[in-house]
Amino acid sequence: MNKATDRSKKMRAMFGGVDPAELAKSPNPAPSMTATTKQRVSSGAIKSMRNTFSDVEKENEKLRQMIEDGSVAHELSTDDLDPSFVADRMVVANDEDFEKLKASISASGQQVPILVRPHPETPDRYQIAFGHRRWRACKDLGIPVRGIIKELSDEALLIAQGQENHERKNLSFIETALFASRLAKTFPQTVISKAIGKDATTVSKLLKLMNALPEEFVREIGPAPKIGRPRWEELAGHFNNGMLPDPFKARVDAVMISADFELSASDERFSAILSACKSAETNAATTGSIATAAKSWIGNKQILMKDGPNALSFQVDAKRQPELAAFLKRRLPDLMDEFELEILKEDA
């Protein structure tokens, strides 16, 4: 049995109800390719095919394990399902990827079941752990959704929900940060780390970012799939205690109420808002109207921290605290090395 046929049969056994015993039967051998034909096959196409099979096999393995645990896929009315109690994805208008998913399900059926649990508060209803887009697509198409029903605690549901999105790598950076922020309202950092597949240091950075940015403001921009952590942090640097200073807010508000903003994709919305902030910053620097930084002390009034909309600075009185000043000078290179390592780890 060749590998491609073997994988195909496994998929049919998983999703089409084929008796797994049929997998042991050998198919008729496929006609062999001539040497000339083999040479025409591009290495890129072969690599793409291998990657596709690898992704499918990972998903099949997860579902196969569920079936071994006694779970089977059921046809469920989309009206009997409710989303997870913690949203992880932003729903946006004119979502091309979602329209492609709907077209695929309409043409070929729902290939991968969703995961649900009996609703913890409402009898005869279910709550989705993962597969929200498949549920919405089936709902729009007016067809039942295939789902595996499994008893899950709140924590187990959130971990399954987060890990499925992490493995598929289809949540944007800011959607992951927003998901972590919502989880932090109820769950400890250990659960957040498991749910989003990030270590404690990364989780802390995500939460710090979301503490600086109002959630409603982020939602107005949208998922911005092409915008990564550095640019979001750059935008957050213009906020002071969760708010934009007046000169910045005036320009950003003007952008957000424009017709172009409403019709733009979320990446374009982000870029327009960041440009407005930079423009306000340049104007403030020219007129000398940059907002005053918030000041606070670290230690027993040993280090003065100034946290402004555009800069963060630390000040030590080297005459009164020579040993502390020398210590900080000595430690700064090591801290920079540690920072660079963390950045490389996150990017990987």
Short mmCIF file of C-alpha atoms in Angstrom, two decimals:
data_model
loop_
_atom_site.label_atom_id
_atom_site.label_comp_id
_atom_site.label_asym_id
_atom_site.label_seq_id
_atom_site.Cartn_x
_atom_site.Cartn_y
_atom_site.Cartn_z
CA MET A 1 0.00 0.00 0.00
CA ASN A 2 1.50 3.34 -0.96
CA LYS A 3 1.61 6.13 1.64
CA ALA A 4 -0.81 8.48 -0.12
CA THR A 5 -3.46 5.77 -0.46
CA ASP A 6 -2.90 4.71 3.14
CA ARG A 7 -3.47 8.27 4.35
CA SER A 8 -6.56 8.60 2.16
CA LYS A 9 -8.07 5.44 3.60
CA LYS A 10 -7.33 6.58 7.15
CA MET A 11 -9.13 9.84 6.46
CA ARG A 12 -12.14 7.98 5.08
CA ALA A 13 -12.14 5.72 8.12
CA MET A 14 -12.07 8.78 10.37
CA PHE A 15 -14.70 10.90 8.67
CA GLY A 16 -16.69 8.64 6.38
CA GLY A 17 -17.56 5.76 8.67
CA VAL A 18 -15.47 3.17 6.81
CA ASP A 19 -14.67 0.00 8.76
CA PRO A 20 -11.04 0.32 9.88
CA ALA A 21 -10.56 -3.34 8.97
CA GLU A 22 -10.87 -2.26 5.36
CA LEU A 23 -7.62 -0.39 5.78
CA ALA A 24 -5.74 -3.68 5.85
CA LYS A 25 -6.85 -4.57 2.33
CA SER A 26 -4.37 -3.68 -0.37
CA PRO A 27 -5.67 -1.63 -3.32
CA ASN A 28 -4.97 -2.32 -6.93
CA PRO A 29 -1.47 -1.08 -7.65
CA ALA A 30 -1.43 2.34 -9.29
CA PRO A 31 0.28 2.62 -12.68
CA SER A 32 3.94 3.42 -12.20
CA MET A 33 5.26 6.76 -13.36
CA THR A 34 7.79 6.85 -16.11
CA ALA A 35 11.17 8.42 -15.47
CA THR A 36 10.21 11.33 -17.76
CA THR A 37 6.96 11.95 -15.88
CA LYS A 38 8.75 11.86 -12.50
CA GLN A 39 11.14 14.51 -13.67
CA ARG A 40 8.21 16.82 -14.42
CA VAL A 41 6.97 16.79 -10.84
CA SER A 42 8.19 19.93 -9.11
CA SER A 43 9.91 19.61 -5.77
CA GLY A 44 7.79 22.51 -4.52
CA ALA A 45 4.57 20.63 -5.25
CA ILE A 46 5.88 17.52 -3.50
CA LYS A 47 6.87 19.56 -0.46
CA SER A 48 3.46 21.25 -0.37
CA MET A 49 1.74 17.87 -0.58
CA ARG A 50 3.86 16.49 2.26
CA ASN A 51 3.06 19.51 4.44
CA THR A 52 -0.65 19.14 3.70
CA PHE A 53 -0.63 15.46 4.61
CA SER A 54 1.37 16.23 7.76
CA ASP A 55 -1.21 18.80 8.93
CA VAL A 56 -4.09 16.45 8.15
CA GLU A 57 -2.43 13.56 9.96
CA LYS A 58 -1.90 15.70 13.07
CA GLU A 59 -5.57 16.66 13.08
CA ASN A 60 -6.61 13.06 12.40
CA GLU A 61 -4.45 11.79 15.24
CA LYS A 62 -6.09 14.18 17.68
CA LEU A 63 -9.56 13.14 16.54
CA ARG A 64 -8.57 9.46 16.45
CA GLN A 65 -7.56 9.71 20.10
CA MET A 66 -10.95 11.19 20.93
CA ILE A 67 -12.68 8.29 19.19
CA GLU A 68 -10.52 5.81 21.11
CA ASP A 69 -11.68 7.54 24.28
CA GLY A 70 -15.25 6.77 23.31
CA SER A 71 -16.12 9.98 21.45
CA VAL A 72 -17.87 9.92 18.08
CA ALA A 73 -18.97 12.69 15.75
CA HIS A 74 -22.66 13.62 15.83
CA GLU A 75 -24.74 15.79 13.54
CA LEU A 76 -25.85 18.76 15.67
CA SER A 77 -28.25 21.56 14.94
CA THR A 78 -26.30 24.82 14.78
CA ASP A 79 -29.14 26.46 16.75
CA ASP A 80 -28.40 24.19 19.73
CA LEU A 81 -24.81 25.39 20.11
CA ASP A 82 -23.35 28.35 21.97
CA PRO A 83 -19.82 29.76 21.62
CA SER A 84 -17.14 29.34 24.28
CA PHE A 85 -17.57 31.56 27.33
CA VAL A 86 -14.25 33.25 26.43
CA ALA A 87 -14.01 34.55 22.86
CA ASP A 88 -10.66 34.02 21.14
CA ARG A 89 -11.30 35.36 17.66
CA MET A 90 -12.55 38.68 16.34
CA VAL A 91 -15.43 38.40 13.87
CA VAL A 92 -14.91 40.90 11.06
CA ALA A 93 -16.90 41.92 8.01
CA ASN A 94 -15.72 40.89 4.54
CA ASP A 95 -13.63 37.98 5.85
CA GLU A 96 -12.27 36.31 2.71
CA ASP A 97 -10.88 33.29 4.57
CA PHE A 98 -14.27 32.64 6.16
CA GLU A 99 -15.99 32.85 2.79
CA LYS A 100 -13.51 30.32 1.40
CA LEU A 101 -14.27 27.99 4.32
CA LYS A 102 -18.00 28.26 3.61
CA ALA A 103 -17.42 27.50 -0.06
CA SER A 104 -15.29 24.47 0.82
CA ILE A 105 -17.90 23.05 3.20
CA SER A 106 -20.65 23.70 0.68
CA ALA A 107 -18.74 21.85 -2.04
CA SER A 108 -17.09 19.02 -0.11
CA GLY A 109 -18.84 18.86 3.25
CA GLN A 110 -17.40 19.46 6.71
CA GLN A 111 -14.21 17.41 6.81
CA VAL A 112 -13.14 18.05 10.42
CA PRO A 113 -15.62 17.82 13.34
CA ILE A 114 -15.77 20.53 15.98
CA LEU A 115 -15.45 19.83 19.72
CA VAL A 116 -18.32 20.66 22.08
CA ARG A 117 -19.39 19.89 25.63
CA PRO A 118 -22.86 19.65 27.19
CA HIS A 119 -23.76 23.18 28.20
CA PRO A 120 -22.99 23.57 31.92
CA GLU A 121 -26.01 25.83 32.53
CA THR A 122 -28.63 25.09 29.87
CA PRO A 123 -30.03 21.56 29.33
CA ASP A 124 -30.18 20.16 25.78
CA ARG A 125 -27.63 22.69 24.53
CA TYR A 126 -23.90 22.48 23.84
CA GLN A 127 -20.96 24.85 24.24
CA ILE A 128 -18.18 24.96 21.66
CA ALA A 129 -14.56 24.34 22.68
CA PHE A 130 -13.13 24.76 19.20
CA GLY A 131 -14.45 24.97 15.67
CA HIS A 132 -16.33 28.28 15.93
CA ARG A 133 -15.69 29.19 12.29
CA ARG A 134 -16.92 25.78 11.08
CA TRP A 135 -20.03 26.23 13.23
CA ARG A 136 -20.68 29.71 11.83
CA ALA A 137 -20.12 28.45 8.27
CA CYS A 138 -22.60 25.58 8.70
CA LYS A 139 -25.06 27.98 10.34
CA ASP A 140 -24.84 30.35 7.36
CA LEU A 141 -25.28 27.41 4.97
CA GLY A 142 -28.30 26.13 6.88
CA ILE A 143 -26.85 22.64 7.49
CA PRO A 144 -26.07 20.64 10.65
CA VAL A 145 -22.55 20.76 12.03
CA ARG A 146 -20.63 17.60 12.84
CA GLY A 147 -19.22 17.68 16.36
CA ILE A 148 -17.64 15.46 18.98
CA ILE A 149 -19.35 15.74 22.36
CA LYS A 150 -17.03 15.48 25.34
CA GLU A 151 -17.36 16.28 29.03
CA LEU A 152 -14.94 19.13 29.72
CA SER A 153 -14.27 21.33 32.71
CA ASP A 154 -13.96 25.08 32.13
CA GLU A 155 -10.19 24.79 32.29
CA ALA A 156 -10.05 21.80 29.92
CA LEU A 157 -12.32 23.60 27.44
CA LEU A 158 -10.13 26.70 27.39
CA ILE A 159 -6.93 24.70 26.99
CA ALA A 160 -8.44 22.70 24.11
CA GLN A 161 -9.72 25.92 22.55
CA GLY A 162 -6.39 27.72 22.82
CA GLN A 163 -4.20 24.81 21.78
CA GLU A 164 -6.30 24.10 18.68
CA ASN A 165 -5.83 27.68 17.53
CA HIS A 166 -2.13 27.63 18.46
CA GLU A 167 -1.53 24.43 16.47
CA ARG A 168 -3.37 25.80 13.45
CA LYS A 169 -1.47 29.10 13.80
CA ASN A 170 -4.46 31.08 12.56
CA LEU A 171 -4.92 33.54 15.41
CA SER A 172 -3.22 36.88 14.93
CA PHE A 173 -0.85 38.27 17.53
CA ILE A 174 -3.40 40.70 18.95
CA GLU A 175 -6.14 38.03 19.06
CA THR A 176 -3.80 35.87 21.14
CA ALA A 177 -3.04 38.83 23.44
CA LEU A 178 -6.73 39.62 23.79
CA PHE A 179 -7.55 35.97 24.54
CA ALA A 180 -4.86 35.90 27.23
CA SER A 181 -6.18 39.13 28.73
CA ARG A 182 -9.72 37.75 28.94
CA LEU A 183 -8.48 34.53 30.55
CA ALA A 184 -6.48 36.53 33.11
CA LYS A 185 -9.71 37.90 34.58
CA THR A 186 -10.61 34.45 35.91
CA PHE A 187 -7.77 31.97 35.46
CA PRO A 188 -4.17 31.76 36.75
CA GLN A 189 -1.17 32.28 34.51
CA THR A 190 -0.47 28.53 34.35
CA VAL A 191 -3.79 27.97 32.56
CA ILE A 192 -3.13 30.89 30.21
CA SER A 193 0.30 29.47 29.30
CA LYS A 194 -1.22 26.08 28.46
CA ALA A 195 -4.08 27.62 26.50
CA ILE A 196 -1.96 29.83 24.23
CA GLY A 197 1.18 27.67 24.16
CA LYS A 198 3.47 30.42 25.51
CA ASP A 199 5.80 30.58 28.50
CA ALA A 200 5.19 32.75 31.56
CA THR A 201 7.45 35.56 30.32
CA THR A 202 5.56 35.86 27.04
CA VAL A 203 2.21 35.76 28.83
CA SER A 204 3.34 38.61 31.09
CA LYS A 205 4.27 40.70 28.05
CA LEU A 206 0.92 40.04 26.40
CA LEU A 207 -0.95 41.06 29.54
CA LYS A 208 1.18 44.18 29.95
CA LEU A 209 0.38 45.17 26.37
CA MET A 210 -3.35 44.66 26.87
CA ASN A 211 -3.23 46.67 30.10
CA ALA A 212 -1.97 49.59 28.04
CA LEU A 213 -4.54 49.24 25.25
CA PRO A 214 -8.31 49.48 25.83
CA GLU A 215 -10.05 46.34 24.56
CA GLU A 216 -12.70 48.30 22.69
CA PHE A 217 -9.97 50.25 20.90
CA VAL A 218 -8.30 46.99 19.83
CA ARG A 219 -11.62 45.59 18.62
CA GLU A 220 -12.20 48.70 16.51
CA ILE A 221 -8.96 47.92 14.67
CA GLY A 222 -9.60 44.20 14.30
CA PRO A 223 -7.31 41.15 14.15
CA ALA A 224 -4.65 42.78 11.93
CA PRO A 225 -3.07 39.43 10.94
CA LYS A 226 0.05 41.02 9.41
CA ILE A 227 0.85 43.20 12.43
CA GLY A 228 3.19 41.62 14.99
CA ARG A 229 4.23 42.38 18.54
CA PRO A 230 6.79 45.17 17.89
CA ARG A 231 4.31 47.41 16.04
CA TRP A 232 1.54 46.83 18.57
CA GLU A 233 3.98 47.75 21.33
CA GLU A 234 4.94 50.85 19.35
CA LEU A 235 1.28 51.87 19.22
CA ALA A 236 0.81 51.10 22.93
CA GLY A 237 3.73 53.41 23.69
CA HIS A 238 1.54 56.38 22.76
CA PHE A 239 -0.96 55.52 25.51
CA ASN A 240 -0.65 56.82 29.05
CA ASN A 241 -2.53 54.88 31.75
CA GLY A 242 -4.72 53.28 29.09
CA MET A 243 -5.59 56.57 27.40
CA LEU A 244 -4.28 58.62 24.51
CA PRO A 245 -3.15 62.17 25.36
CA ASP A 246 -5.46 64.80 23.83
CA PRO A 247 -3.29 65.73 20.82
CA PHE A 248 -3.01 62.05 19.85
CA LYS A 249 -6.66 61.25 20.58
CA ALA A 250 -7.91 64.06 18.34
CA ARG A 251 -6.01 62.73 15.33
CA VAL A 252 -6.86 59.09 16.01
CA ASP A 253 -10.56 59.90 16.46
CA ALA A 254 -10.54 61.73 13.12
CA VAL A 255 -9.14 58.59 11.45
CA MET A 256 -11.57 56.19 13.15
CA ILE A 257 -14.72 58.10 12.20
CA SER A 258 -13.74 58.41 8.55
CA ALA A 259 -15.50 56.42 5.83
CA ASP A 260 -12.16 55.01 4.65
CA PHE A 261 -11.52 53.49 8.08
CA GLU A 262 -14.87 51.70 8.06
CA LEU A 263 -14.16 50.15 4.64
CA SER A 264 -10.51 49.28 5.30
CA ALA A 265 -9.07 45.90 6.25
CA SER A 266 -7.80 45.63 9.82
CA ASP A 267 -4.11 45.81 8.82
CA GLU A 268 -4.83 49.08 7.02
CA ARG A 269 -6.77 50.38 10.02
CA PHE A 270 -3.81 49.71 12.29
CA SER A 271 -1.39 51.46 9.93
CA ALA A 272 -3.67 54.50 9.66
CA ILE A 273 -3.94 54.83 13.45
CA LEU A 274 -0.21 54.40 14.00
CA SER A 275 0.49 57.02 11.32
CA ALA A 276 -1.90 59.42 13.07
CA CYS A 277 -0.06 58.88 16.35
CA LYS A 278 3.32 59.49 14.73
CA SER A 279 2.00 62.64 13.09
CA ALA A 280 0.69 63.90 16.43
CA GLU A 281 4.03 63.04 18.04
CA THR A 282 5.94 65.03 15.44
CA ASN A 283 3.63 68.00 15.88
CA ALA A 284 3.86 67.81 19.67
CA ALA A 285 7.65 67.74 19.50
CA THR A 286 7.63 70.80 17.23
CA THR A 287 5.27 72.80 19.44
CA GLY A 288 6.66 71.52 22.73
CA SER A 289 3.31 70.12 23.83
CA ILE A 290 4.34 66.54 24.51
CA ALA A 291 2.45 65.12 27.48
CA THR A 292 4.28 65.01 30.79
CA ALA A 293 5.53 61.58 31.80
CA ALA A 294 4.13 59.86 34.88
CA LYS A 295 6.76 59.61 37.63
CA SER A 296 7.20 56.89 40.24
CA TRP A 297 9.94 55.59 42.52
CA ILE A 298 11.51 52.13 42.55
CA GLY A 299 13.01 50.96 45.83
CA ASN A 300 13.39 53.38 48.70
CA LYS A 301 13.37 56.38 46.36
CA GLN A 302 16.56 55.10 44.77
CA ILE A 303 15.45 54.97 41.13
CA LEU A 304 13.09 57.50 39.56
CA MET A 305 11.06 56.03 36.70
CA LYS A 306 9.43 58.34 34.12
CA ASP A 307 6.80 56.56 32.06
CA GLY A 308 5.67 58.81 29.22
CA PRO A 309 3.57 58.24 26.11
CA ASN A 310 6.67 57.93 23.95
CA ALA A 311 9.56 57.12 26.28
CA LEU A 312 10.44 55.23 29.44
CA SER A 313 13.44 56.43 31.44
CA PHE A 314 15.17 55.62 34.72
CA GLN A 315 17.18 58.11 36.75
CA VAL A 316 19.68 57.42 39.54
CA ASP A 317 21.52 60.03 41.59
CA ALA A 318 25.07 58.79 40.95
CA LYS A 319 26.50 61.03 43.68
CA ARG A 320 24.19 59.74 46.39
CA GLN A 321 23.97 56.17 45.06
CA PRO A 322 27.33 55.45 43.39
CA GLU A 323 27.21 51.71 44.09
CA LEU A 324 23.69 51.38 42.63
CA ALA A 325 24.69 53.39 39.55
CA ALA A 326 27.76 51.20 39.03
CA PHE A 327 25.68 48.04 39.50
CA LEU A 328 23.12 49.11 36.89
CA LYS A 329 25.84 50.00 34.40
CA ARG A 330 27.36 46.59 34.90
CA ARG A 331 24.07 44.71 34.59
CA LEU A 332 22.57 46.53 31.58
CA PRO A 333 24.54 44.59 28.92
CA ASP A 334 23.41 41.29 30.46
CA LEU A 335 19.80 42.49 30.54
CA MET A 336 20.03 43.43 26.86
CA ASP A 337 21.40 39.97 26.03
CA GLU A 338 18.53 38.37 27.97
CA PHE A 339 16.04 40.59 26.14
CA GLU A 340 17.44 39.62 22.72
CA LEU A 341 17.21 35.92 23.60
CA GLU A 342 13.57 36.30 24.59
CA ILE A 343 12.79 38.12 21.35
CA LEU A 344 14.41 35.35 19.32
CA LYS A 345 12.46 32.73 21.28
CA GLU A 346 9.14 34.52 20.66
CA ASP A 347 9.84 34.98 16.96
CA ALA A 348 10.66 31.28 16.66
#
